[in-house]
Coordinates of C-alpha atoms and ligand atoms in Angstrom, one line a residue:
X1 CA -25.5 -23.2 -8.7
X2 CA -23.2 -20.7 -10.6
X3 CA -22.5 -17.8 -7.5
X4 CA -21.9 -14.2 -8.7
X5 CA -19.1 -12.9 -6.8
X6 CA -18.8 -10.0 -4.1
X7 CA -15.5 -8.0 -4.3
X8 CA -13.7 -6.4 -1.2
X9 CA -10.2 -5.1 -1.9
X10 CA -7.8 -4.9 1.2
X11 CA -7.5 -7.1 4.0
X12 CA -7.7 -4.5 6.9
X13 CA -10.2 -4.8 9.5
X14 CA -12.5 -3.1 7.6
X15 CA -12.1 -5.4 4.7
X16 CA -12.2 -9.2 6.7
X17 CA -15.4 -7.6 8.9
X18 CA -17.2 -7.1 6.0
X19 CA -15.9 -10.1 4.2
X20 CA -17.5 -11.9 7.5
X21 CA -20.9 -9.9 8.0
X22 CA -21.4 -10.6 4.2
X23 CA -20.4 -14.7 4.5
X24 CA -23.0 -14.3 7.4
X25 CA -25.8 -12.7 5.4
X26 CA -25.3 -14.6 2.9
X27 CA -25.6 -17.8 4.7
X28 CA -28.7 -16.6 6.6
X29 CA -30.6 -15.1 3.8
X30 CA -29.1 -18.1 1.1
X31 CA -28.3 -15.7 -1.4
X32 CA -26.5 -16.9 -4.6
X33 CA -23.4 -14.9 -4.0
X34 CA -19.9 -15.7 -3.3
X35 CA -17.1 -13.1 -1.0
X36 CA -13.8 -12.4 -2.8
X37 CA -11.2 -10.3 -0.9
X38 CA -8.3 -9.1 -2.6
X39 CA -4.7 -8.1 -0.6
X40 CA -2.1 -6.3 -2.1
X41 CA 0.1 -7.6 0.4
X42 CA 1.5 -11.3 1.9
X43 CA -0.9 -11.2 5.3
X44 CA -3.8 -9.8 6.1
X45 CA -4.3 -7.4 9.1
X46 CA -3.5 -4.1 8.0
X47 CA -2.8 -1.8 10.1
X48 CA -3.4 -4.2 13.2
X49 CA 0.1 -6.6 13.4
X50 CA 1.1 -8.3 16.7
X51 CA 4.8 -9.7 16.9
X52 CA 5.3 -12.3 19.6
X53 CA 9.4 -12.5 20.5
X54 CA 11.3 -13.5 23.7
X55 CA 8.3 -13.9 25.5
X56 CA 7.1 -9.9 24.6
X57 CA 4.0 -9.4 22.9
X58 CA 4.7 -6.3 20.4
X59 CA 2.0 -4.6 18.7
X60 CA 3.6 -3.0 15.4
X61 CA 0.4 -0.9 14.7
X62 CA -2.5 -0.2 16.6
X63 CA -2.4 -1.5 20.2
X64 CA -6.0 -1.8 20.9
X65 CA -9.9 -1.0 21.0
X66 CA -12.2 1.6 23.0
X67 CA -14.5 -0.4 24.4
X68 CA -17.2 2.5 24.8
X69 CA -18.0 2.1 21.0
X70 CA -20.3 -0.9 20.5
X71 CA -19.6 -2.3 17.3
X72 CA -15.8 -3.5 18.0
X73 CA -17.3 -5.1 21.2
X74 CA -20.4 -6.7 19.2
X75 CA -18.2 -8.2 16.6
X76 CA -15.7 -9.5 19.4
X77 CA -18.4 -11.2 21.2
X78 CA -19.8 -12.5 17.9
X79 CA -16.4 -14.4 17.0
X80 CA -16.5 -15.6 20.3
X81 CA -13.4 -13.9 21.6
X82 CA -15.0 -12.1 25.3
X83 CA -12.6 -14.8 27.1
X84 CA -9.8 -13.6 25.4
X85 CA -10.6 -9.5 26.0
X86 CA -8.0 -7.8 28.5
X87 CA -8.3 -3.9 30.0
X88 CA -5.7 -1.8 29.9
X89 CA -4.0 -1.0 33.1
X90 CA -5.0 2.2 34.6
X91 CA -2.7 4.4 35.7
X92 CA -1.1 8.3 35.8
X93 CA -0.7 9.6 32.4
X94 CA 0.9 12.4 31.5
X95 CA 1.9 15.5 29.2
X96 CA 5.1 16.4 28.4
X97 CA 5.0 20.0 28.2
X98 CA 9.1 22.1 27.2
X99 CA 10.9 19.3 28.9
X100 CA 8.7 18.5 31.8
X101 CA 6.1 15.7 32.6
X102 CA 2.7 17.0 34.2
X103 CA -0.3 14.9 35.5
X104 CA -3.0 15.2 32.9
X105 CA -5.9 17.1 35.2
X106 CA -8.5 14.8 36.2
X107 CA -12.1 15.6 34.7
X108 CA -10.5 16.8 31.5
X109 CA -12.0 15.3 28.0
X110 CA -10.0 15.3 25.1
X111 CA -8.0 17.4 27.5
X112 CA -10.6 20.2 27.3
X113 CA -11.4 20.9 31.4
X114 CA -15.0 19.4 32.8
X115 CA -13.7 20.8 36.2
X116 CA -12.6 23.9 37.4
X117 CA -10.8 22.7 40.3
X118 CA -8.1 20.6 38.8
X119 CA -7.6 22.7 36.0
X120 CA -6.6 25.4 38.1
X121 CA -4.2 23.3 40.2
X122 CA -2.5 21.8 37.4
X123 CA 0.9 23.2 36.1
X124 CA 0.1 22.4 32.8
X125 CA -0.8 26.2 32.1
X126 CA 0.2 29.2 33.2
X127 CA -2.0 31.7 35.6
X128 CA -2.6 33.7 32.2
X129 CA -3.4 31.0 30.1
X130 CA -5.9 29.7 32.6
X131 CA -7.6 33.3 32.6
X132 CA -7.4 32.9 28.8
X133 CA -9.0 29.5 28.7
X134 CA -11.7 30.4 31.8
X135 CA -13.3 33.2 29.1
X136 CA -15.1 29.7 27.1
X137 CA -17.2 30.3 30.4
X138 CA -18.6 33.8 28.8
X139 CA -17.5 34.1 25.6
X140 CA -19.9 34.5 22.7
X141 CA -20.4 31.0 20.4
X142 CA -19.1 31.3 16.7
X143 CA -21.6 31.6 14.3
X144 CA -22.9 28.5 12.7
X145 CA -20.9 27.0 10.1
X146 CA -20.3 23.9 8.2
X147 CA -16.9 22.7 9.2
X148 CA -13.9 24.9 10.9
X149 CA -10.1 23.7 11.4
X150 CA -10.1 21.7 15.4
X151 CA -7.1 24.4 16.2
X152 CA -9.0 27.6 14.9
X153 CA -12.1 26.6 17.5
X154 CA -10.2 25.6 20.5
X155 CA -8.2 28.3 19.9
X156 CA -11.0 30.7 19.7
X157 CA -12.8 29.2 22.9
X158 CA -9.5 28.8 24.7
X159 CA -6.5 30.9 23.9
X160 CA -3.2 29.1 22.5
X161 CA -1.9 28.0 25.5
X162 CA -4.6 25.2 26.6
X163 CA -4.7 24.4 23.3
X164 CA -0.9 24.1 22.5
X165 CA -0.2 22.1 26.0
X166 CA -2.9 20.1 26.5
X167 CA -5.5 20.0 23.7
X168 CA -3.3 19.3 20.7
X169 CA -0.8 16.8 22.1
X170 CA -4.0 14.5 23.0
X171 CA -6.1 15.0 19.7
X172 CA -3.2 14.6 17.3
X173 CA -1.4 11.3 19.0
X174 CA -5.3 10.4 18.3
X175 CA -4.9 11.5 14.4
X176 CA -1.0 12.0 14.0
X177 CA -2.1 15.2 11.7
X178 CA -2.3 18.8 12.2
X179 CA -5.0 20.3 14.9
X180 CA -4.9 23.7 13.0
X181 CA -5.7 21.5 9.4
X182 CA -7.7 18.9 11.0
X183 CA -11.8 19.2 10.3
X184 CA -13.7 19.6 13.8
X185 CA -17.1 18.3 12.3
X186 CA -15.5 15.3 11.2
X187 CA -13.3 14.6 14.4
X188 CA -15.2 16.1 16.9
X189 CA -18.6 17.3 16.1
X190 CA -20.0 17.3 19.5
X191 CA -17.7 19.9 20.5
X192 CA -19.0 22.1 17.8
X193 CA -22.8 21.0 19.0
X194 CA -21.6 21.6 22.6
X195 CA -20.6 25.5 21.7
X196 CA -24.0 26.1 19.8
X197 CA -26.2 24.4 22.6
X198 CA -24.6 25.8 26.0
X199 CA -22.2 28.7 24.9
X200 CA -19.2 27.8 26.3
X201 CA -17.6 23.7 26.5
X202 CA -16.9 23.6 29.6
X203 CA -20.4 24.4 31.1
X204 CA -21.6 21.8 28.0
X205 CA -19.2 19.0 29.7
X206 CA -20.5 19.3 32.8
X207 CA -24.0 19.0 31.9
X208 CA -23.7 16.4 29.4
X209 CA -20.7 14.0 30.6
X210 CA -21.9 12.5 33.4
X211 CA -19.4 12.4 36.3
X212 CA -18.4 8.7 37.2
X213 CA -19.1 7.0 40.0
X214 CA -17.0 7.4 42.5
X215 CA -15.6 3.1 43.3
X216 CA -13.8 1.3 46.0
X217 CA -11.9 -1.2 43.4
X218 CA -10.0 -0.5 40.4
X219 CA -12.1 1.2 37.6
X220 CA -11.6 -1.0 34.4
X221 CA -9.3 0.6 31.5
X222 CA -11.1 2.3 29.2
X223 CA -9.4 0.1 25.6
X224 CA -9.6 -3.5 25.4
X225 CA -7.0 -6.0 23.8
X226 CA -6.9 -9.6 23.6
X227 CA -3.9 -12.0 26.3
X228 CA -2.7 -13.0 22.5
X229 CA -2.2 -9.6 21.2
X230 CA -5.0 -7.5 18.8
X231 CA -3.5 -9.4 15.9
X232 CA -6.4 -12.6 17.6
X233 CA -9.1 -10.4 15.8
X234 CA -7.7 -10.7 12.6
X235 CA -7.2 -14.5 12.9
X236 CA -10.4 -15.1 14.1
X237 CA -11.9 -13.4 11.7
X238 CA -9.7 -15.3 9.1
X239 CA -10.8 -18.4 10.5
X240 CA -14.5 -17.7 10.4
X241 CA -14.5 -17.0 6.4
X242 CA -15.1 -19.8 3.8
X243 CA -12.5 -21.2 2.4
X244 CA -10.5 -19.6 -0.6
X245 CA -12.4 -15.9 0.5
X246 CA -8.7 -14.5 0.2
X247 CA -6.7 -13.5 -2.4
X248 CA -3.3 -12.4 -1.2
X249 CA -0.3 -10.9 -2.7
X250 CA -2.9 -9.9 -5.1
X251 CA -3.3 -5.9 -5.8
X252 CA -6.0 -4.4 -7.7
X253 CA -4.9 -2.7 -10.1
X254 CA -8.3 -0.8 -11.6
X255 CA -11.9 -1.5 -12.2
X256 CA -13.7 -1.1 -15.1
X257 CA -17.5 -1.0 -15.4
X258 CA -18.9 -2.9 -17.6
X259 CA -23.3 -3.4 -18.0
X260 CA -23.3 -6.7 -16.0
X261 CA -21.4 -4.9 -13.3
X262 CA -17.6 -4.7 -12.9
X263 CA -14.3 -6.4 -14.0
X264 CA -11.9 -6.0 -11.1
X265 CA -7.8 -6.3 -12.9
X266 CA -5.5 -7.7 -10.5
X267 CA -1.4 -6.3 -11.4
X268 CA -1.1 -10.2 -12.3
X269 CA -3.0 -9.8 -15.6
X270 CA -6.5 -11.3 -13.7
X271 CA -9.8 -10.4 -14.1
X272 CA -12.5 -11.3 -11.3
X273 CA -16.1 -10.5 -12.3
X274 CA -17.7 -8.7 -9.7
X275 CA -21.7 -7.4 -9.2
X276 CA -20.9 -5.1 -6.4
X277 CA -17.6 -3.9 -4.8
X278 CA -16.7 -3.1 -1.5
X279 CA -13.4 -0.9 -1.5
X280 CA -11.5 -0.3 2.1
X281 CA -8.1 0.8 0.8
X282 CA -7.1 4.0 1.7
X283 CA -8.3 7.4 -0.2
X284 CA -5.2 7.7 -2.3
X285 CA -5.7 4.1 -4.1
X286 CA -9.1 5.1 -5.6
X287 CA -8.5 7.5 -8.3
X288 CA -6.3 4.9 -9.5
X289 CA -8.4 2.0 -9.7
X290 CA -11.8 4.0 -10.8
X291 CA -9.7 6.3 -13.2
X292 CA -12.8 5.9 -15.6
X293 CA -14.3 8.5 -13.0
X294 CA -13.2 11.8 -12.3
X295 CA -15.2 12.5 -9.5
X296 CA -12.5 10.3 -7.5
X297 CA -9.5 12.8 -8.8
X298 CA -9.9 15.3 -4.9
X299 CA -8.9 12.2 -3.3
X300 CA -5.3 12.8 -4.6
X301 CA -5.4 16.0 -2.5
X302 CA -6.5 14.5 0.9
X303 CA -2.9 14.1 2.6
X304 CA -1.6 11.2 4.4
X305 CA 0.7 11.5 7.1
X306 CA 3.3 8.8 8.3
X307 CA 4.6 7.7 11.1
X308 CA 7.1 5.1 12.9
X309 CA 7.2 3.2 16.5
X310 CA 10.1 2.3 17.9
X311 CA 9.3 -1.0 20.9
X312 CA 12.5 -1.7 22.6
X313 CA 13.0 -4.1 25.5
X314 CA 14.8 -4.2 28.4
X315 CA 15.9 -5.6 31.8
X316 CA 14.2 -3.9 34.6
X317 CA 17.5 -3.6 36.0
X318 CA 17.7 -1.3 33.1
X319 CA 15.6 1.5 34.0
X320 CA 17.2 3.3 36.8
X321 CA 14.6 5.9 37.3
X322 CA 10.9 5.0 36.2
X323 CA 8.0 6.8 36.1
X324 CA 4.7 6.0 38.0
X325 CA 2.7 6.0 35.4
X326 CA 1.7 4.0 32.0
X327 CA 3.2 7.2 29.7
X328 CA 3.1 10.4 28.0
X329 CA 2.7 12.3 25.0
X330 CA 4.3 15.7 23.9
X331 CA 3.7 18.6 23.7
X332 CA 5.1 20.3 20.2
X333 CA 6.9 23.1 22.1
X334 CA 9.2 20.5 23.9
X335 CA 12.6 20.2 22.4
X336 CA 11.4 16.5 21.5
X337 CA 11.0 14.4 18.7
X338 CA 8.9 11.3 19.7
X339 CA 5.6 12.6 20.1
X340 CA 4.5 9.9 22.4
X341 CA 6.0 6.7 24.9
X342 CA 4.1 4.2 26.4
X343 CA 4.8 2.0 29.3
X344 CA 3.7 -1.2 28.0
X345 CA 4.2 -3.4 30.6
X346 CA 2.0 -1.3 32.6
X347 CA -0.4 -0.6 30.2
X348 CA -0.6 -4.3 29.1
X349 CA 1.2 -6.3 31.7
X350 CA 0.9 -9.6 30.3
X351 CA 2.5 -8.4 27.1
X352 CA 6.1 -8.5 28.9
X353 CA 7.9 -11.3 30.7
X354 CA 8.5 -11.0 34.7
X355 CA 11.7 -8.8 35.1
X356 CA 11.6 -7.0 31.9
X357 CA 10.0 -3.7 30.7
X358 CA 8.7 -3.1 27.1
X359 CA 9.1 0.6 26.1
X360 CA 7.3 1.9 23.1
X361 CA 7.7 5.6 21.4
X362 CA 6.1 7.7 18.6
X363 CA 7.6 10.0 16.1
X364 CA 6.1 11.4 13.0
X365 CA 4.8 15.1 13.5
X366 CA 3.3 16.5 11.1
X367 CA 6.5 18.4 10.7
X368 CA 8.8 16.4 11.2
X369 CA 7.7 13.5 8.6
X370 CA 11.8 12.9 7.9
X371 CA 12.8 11.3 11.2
X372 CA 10.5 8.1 10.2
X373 CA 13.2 7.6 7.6
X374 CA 16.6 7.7 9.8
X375 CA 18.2 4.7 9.6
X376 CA 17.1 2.3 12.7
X377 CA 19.7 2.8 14.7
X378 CA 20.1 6.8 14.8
X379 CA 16.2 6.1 15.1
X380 CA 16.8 4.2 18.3
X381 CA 19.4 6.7 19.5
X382 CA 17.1 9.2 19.0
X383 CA 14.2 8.2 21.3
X384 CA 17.0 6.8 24.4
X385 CA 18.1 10.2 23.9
X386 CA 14.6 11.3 24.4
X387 CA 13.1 9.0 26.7
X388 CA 16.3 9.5 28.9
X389 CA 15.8 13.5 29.3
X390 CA 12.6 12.2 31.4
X391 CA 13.9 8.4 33.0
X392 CA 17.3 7.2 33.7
X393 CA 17.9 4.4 31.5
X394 CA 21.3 3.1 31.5
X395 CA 21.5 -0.1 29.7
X396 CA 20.8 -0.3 25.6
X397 CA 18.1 -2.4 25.0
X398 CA 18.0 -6.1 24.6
X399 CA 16.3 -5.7 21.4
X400 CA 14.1 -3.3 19.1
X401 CA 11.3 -3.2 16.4
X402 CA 11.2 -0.3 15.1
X403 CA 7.9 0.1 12.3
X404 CA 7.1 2.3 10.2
X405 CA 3.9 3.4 8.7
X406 CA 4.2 5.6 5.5
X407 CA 1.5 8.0 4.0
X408 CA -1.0 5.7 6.1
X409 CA -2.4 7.8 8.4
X410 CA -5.4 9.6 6.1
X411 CA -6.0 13.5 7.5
X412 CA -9.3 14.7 8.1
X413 CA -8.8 17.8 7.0
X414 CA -11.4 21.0 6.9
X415 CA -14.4 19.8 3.8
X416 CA -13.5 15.8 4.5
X417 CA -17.4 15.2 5.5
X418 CA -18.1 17.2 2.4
X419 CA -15.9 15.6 0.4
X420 CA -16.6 12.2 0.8
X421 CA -21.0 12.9 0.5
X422 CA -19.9 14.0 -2.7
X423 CA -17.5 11.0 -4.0
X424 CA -20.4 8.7 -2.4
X425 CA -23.1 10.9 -3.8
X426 CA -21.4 10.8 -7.6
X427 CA -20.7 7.3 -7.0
X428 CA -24.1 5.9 -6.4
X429 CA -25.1 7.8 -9.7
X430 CA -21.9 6.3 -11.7
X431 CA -21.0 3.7 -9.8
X432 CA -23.9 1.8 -8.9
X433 CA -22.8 -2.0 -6.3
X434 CA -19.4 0.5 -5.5
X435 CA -19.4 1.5 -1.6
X436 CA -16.4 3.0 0.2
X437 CA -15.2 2.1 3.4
X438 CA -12.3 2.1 5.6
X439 CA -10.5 4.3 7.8
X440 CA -10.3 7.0 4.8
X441 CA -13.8 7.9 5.7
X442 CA -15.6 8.0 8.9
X443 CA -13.3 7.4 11.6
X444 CA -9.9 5.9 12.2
X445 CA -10.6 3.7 14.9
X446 CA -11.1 0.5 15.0
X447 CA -14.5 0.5 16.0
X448 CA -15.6 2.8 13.5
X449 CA -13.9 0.8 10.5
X450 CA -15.9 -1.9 12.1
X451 CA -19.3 -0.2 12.0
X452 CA -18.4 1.3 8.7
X453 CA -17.5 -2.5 6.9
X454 CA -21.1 -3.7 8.4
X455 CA -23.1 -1.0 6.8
X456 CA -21.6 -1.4 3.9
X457 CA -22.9 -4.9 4.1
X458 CA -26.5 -3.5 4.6
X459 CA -25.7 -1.7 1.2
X460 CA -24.5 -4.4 -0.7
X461 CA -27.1 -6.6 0.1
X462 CA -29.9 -4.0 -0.3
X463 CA -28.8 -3.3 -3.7
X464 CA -28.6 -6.6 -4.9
X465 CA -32.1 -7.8 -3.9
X466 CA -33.7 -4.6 -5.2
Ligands
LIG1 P1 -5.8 -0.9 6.6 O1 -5.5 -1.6 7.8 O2 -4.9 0.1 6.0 O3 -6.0 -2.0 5.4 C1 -6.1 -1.7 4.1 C2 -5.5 -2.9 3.3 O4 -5.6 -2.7 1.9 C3 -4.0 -3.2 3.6 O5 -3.9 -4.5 4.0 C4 -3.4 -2.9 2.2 O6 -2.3 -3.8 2.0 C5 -4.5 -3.2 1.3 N1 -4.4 -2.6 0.0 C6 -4.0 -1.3 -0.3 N2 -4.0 -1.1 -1.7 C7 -4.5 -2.2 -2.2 C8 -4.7 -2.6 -3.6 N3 -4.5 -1.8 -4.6 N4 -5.2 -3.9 -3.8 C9 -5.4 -4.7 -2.8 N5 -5.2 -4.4 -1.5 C10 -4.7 -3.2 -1.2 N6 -6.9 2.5 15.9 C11 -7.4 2.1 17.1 O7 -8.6 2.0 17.2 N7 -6.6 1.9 18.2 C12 -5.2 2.0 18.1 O8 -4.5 1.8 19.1 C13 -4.7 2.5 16.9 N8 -3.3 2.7 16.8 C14 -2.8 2.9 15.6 C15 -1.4 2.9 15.4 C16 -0.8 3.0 14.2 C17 0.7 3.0 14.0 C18 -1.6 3.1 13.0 C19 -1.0 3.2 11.7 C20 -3.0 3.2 13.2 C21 -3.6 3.0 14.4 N9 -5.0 3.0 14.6 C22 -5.5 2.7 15.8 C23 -5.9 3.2 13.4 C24 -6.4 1.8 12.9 O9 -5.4 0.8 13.2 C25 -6.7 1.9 11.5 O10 -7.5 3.0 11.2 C26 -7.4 0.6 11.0 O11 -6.7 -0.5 11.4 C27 -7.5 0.7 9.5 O12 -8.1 -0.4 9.0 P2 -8.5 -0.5 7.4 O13 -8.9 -1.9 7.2 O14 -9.5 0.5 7.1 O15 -7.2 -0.2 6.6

C-alpha cells in the first residue's frame, strides 16, 4: 500500500514523542500513513544531552523532570522506563542574596510565602520589606486584565524587595528571561486567578496548596531522572520508532503548500511530500520555513535568550569548605555572574563516582548575555572565582564541560498566549494539517513539550480522518 507521509521537523522531545504517539496511533487505528522526522542536526535529543566521562554522568542541558505533571510520567511508564526513574536528593537549598547564602523559607511557593512564620524568621528580607510584602494580606486585587508582566504583579502585591530576593531569582533560573518582561498568564496564571479569587496570595496559598503531611522517612525529591542520565528518554524513544522514522543532518529549509497538502525542502535540495506537518522547532525557525504566510512574521520579535553551564569535577579533597545543601541560585543584586550552582552529587548522587564531587553553574542573565561567549577558560575562572566567594575550593578541577545554549531559551513575554491563538488561529485557516508544538508555545518543561507533542497527535489524526 502506497503510505502518505506525516512530517515532524526537529528531533527534540517534543518532536520523537509525537513521532512515537503518532507510530502508536497509527498502528492501533491501521491507518495508511507513514512518520517522517527531520533533524537539522547529527543526534537527536535537543535540548536534553547526557555525557557519560570518568565515571560522572553530566547532563549538558536540562537535568531532569517534575514528576507532579502527568504526562512525562505517563510516557516514561509507557516506554517501560519506571525501573530506571531516580529522585532527586532532597536537601537545603538556598538564595544567594549581595554575597550571602540564606535558607530558602519553608512553605514558600515559587518563593512567594504560604507561611507567616518562616517568612518572618528568614534573613532573606529586611523588617521593611517584610511589612512591604505582609500588605498582599490587605491590599486591593488589580483589576482584571488579559495578561501583565510576572515583575509588575509581584511587585504590586509585594514590594521590590521579596520580589528582587526571593521571587525573581526562583522564576527566572525556571525561564532564564526577565520577570519584569515575562507574561504572568502564560507562566503563572494561577497566581493571577489566586489574586482575583482570595485578594491577596498568600491567604490563596494557604487555602488552596495543601500543607504536606508531616513523615517519619525521607520525602521523595520532587524531579525525576533516570540511573543512565535523562538522555535514556531520548534513546528509548529512538528505539521504540520504525525503522528509517529519522532524517538527521537534515534541516528544513521551507514549506510550500501545494492542493494535495505540502512539499517540505530539505537545505540538501530534497523534497518530502507531506499531508500534515507537525513543527516543534523553536518560534524563530517558522517565519522562515512558512514565508508564504505572513501571519508567522511576530515570531521574529519573540526574543530568545541564551545561556551556558559550566560542570566541573573534582576530588573531594578539593572542596575545603562545602555547603550542606544541594545548591543555590542568585539573586541579581549580588556582585555575581553565575546565576545558579548545583551540587550534583547531592542532587543526583549516582551521577559522580565515590570520592569526587561534580559542580555545576549557570550564567546567562538576561543582561549579561556576553559572558556565554568568553572563551572557556576565563569562563571557568569566572565561576571558581564565584563559587569560591561562598566555598573554599582549592584545587582546579580535574576536568570541565562547559555548554552553551544560544538564542534557545524562547521568552514568554507579556501577549505570548495571545500571540500564539492568533498564529494557530490564522494557521488553521491557511495552513490546514500544520500544528505547532514545542517549547516555543505552552511551556518549557519537559512535561509540557510532552503533553503538547501528544495533542498534536490528537490533531493530526483528527484532521486526516475527517
Ligand atoms: P528542542 O530540544 O530545542 O528541539 C528542537 C530540535 O529542532 C533541535 O534538535 C534542533 O536541532 C531542531 N531544528 C531546529 N531547526 C530545524 C530545522 N530548520 N530543520 C530541522 N530541525 C531543526 N526542562 C525541564 O523540564 N527540566 C530541566 O531541568 C530543564 N533544564 C534546562 C536546561 C537548559 C540548559 C535548557 C536549554 C533547557 C532546559 N529545560 C529544562 C527546558 C527543556 O529542556 C526544553 O524546553 C525542551 O527540551 C525543549 O524540547 P523541544 O523538543 O521543544 O525543543
Amino acid at each position: 500500500m502506497n503510505k502518505q507521509t506525516i512530517v515532524i521537523i526537529g528531533g527534540g522531545i517534543t518532536g520523537l514523542s509525537a513521532a512515537y504517539y503518532l507510530q502508536k496511533a497509527i498502528r492501533e487505528k491501521d491507518l495508511p500513513y507513514q512518520v517522517r522526522l527531520v533533524e537539522a542536526s547529527s543526534r537527536v535529543g535537543g535540548k536534553i544531552n547526557t555525557l557519560k566521562r570518568d565515571g560522572f554522568i553530566i547532563e549538558r542541558g536540562a537535568d531532569s523532570m517534575i514528576a507532579r505533571k502527568k504526562p512525562g510520567v505517563k510516557l516514561v511508564e509507557e516506554l517501560g522506563l519506571k525501573d530506571e526513574m531516580i529522585r532527586n536528593g532532597t536537601g537545603q537549598s538556598y538564595i544567594l542574596v549581595q554575597g550571602k547564602l540564606h535558607k530558602m523559607p519553608k512553605g514558600a511557593f515559587m518563593g512567594v510565602p504560604k507561611k507567616i512564620g518562616p517568612f518572618l524568621r528568614s534573613g532573606l528580607v529586611s523588617p521593611t520589606g517584610k511589612i512591604r510584602a505582609l500588605f498582599d494580606l490587605v491590599k486591593a486585587k488589580g483589576p482584571e486584565q488579559p495578561d501583565q508582566s510576572l515583575g509588575s504583579f509581584f511587585r504590586r502585591r509585594f514590594g521590590n524587595e521579596l520580589v528582587d530576593n526571593e521571587i525573581e531569582p526562583l522564576l527566572s533560573g525556571i525561564y532564564s528571561g526577565d520577570i519584569d518582561e515575562m507574561s504572568l498568564m502564560a507562566t503563572f496564571p494561577n497566581f493571577y486567578q489566586l489574586e482575583q479569587k482570595y485578594g491577596s496570595l498568600i491567604k490563596g496559598l494557604k487555602q488552596t496548596v495543601p500543607t504536606p503531611p508531616k513523615t517519619t522517612g525521607k520525602t521523595p525529591g520532587a524531579f525525576f531522572s533516570f540511573k543512565g542520565g535523562l538522555q535514556t528518554i531520548v534513546d528509548k524513544l529512538v528505539e521504540k520508532l520504525d525503522e528509517n522514522t529519522i532524517l538527521l543532518d537534515s534541516i528544513v529549509d521551507h514549506i510550500e503548500k501545494k492542493d494535495t497538502g505540502y512539499h517540505v525542502l530539505l537545505d540538501s535540495g530534497d523534497v518530502i511530500k507531506a499531508v500534515s506537518v507537525i513543527t516543534t522547532t523553536p518560534h524563530q525557525t517558522l517565519p522562515k520555513m512558512f514565508s508564504q504566510f505572513n501571519f508567522l512574521k511576530p515570531f521574529d520579535d519573540v526574543p530568545s535568550s541564551s545561556v551556558a553551564n559550566v560542570a566541573m569535577g573534582f576530588d573531594q579533597s578539593a572542596i575545603k569548605q562545602d555547603i550542606d545543601g544541594t545548591g543555590f541560585v542568585v539573586s541579581r543584586n549580588s556582585d555575581f555572574r553565575i546565576t545558579a550552582c548545583t551540587w550534583t552529587h547531592k542532587k543526583w548522587p549516582s551521577s559522580t563516582p565515590e570520592g569526587k564531587a561534580l559542580i555545576r553553574c549557570y550564567v546567562g542573565r538576561p543582561h549579561d548575555q556576553e559572558v556565554v561567549d568568553l572563551p572557556d577558560e576565563e569562563l571557568v575562572q569566572l565561576v571558581l572565582n564565584d563559587l569560591n566567594k561562598t566555598m573554599n575550593i582549592t584545587a582546579e578541577p580535574e576536568f570541565s564541560v562547559i555548554s552553551r545554549w544560544k538564542n534557545i531559551m524562547p521568552q514568554y513575554t507579556v501577549g505570548h498566549i495571545e500571540r500564539i491563538e492568533k498564529a494557530r488561529q490564522e494557521a488553521s485557516e491557511q495552513l490546514p494539517g500544520v500544528y505547532f508544538a514545542g517549547s516555543s508555545f505552552e511551556g518549557v518543561g519537559i512535561p509540557d513539550c510532552i503533553d503538547q507533542a501528544e495533542k498534536a497527535v490528537h490533531q493530526v489524526i483528527d484532521f486526516l480522518q475527517t
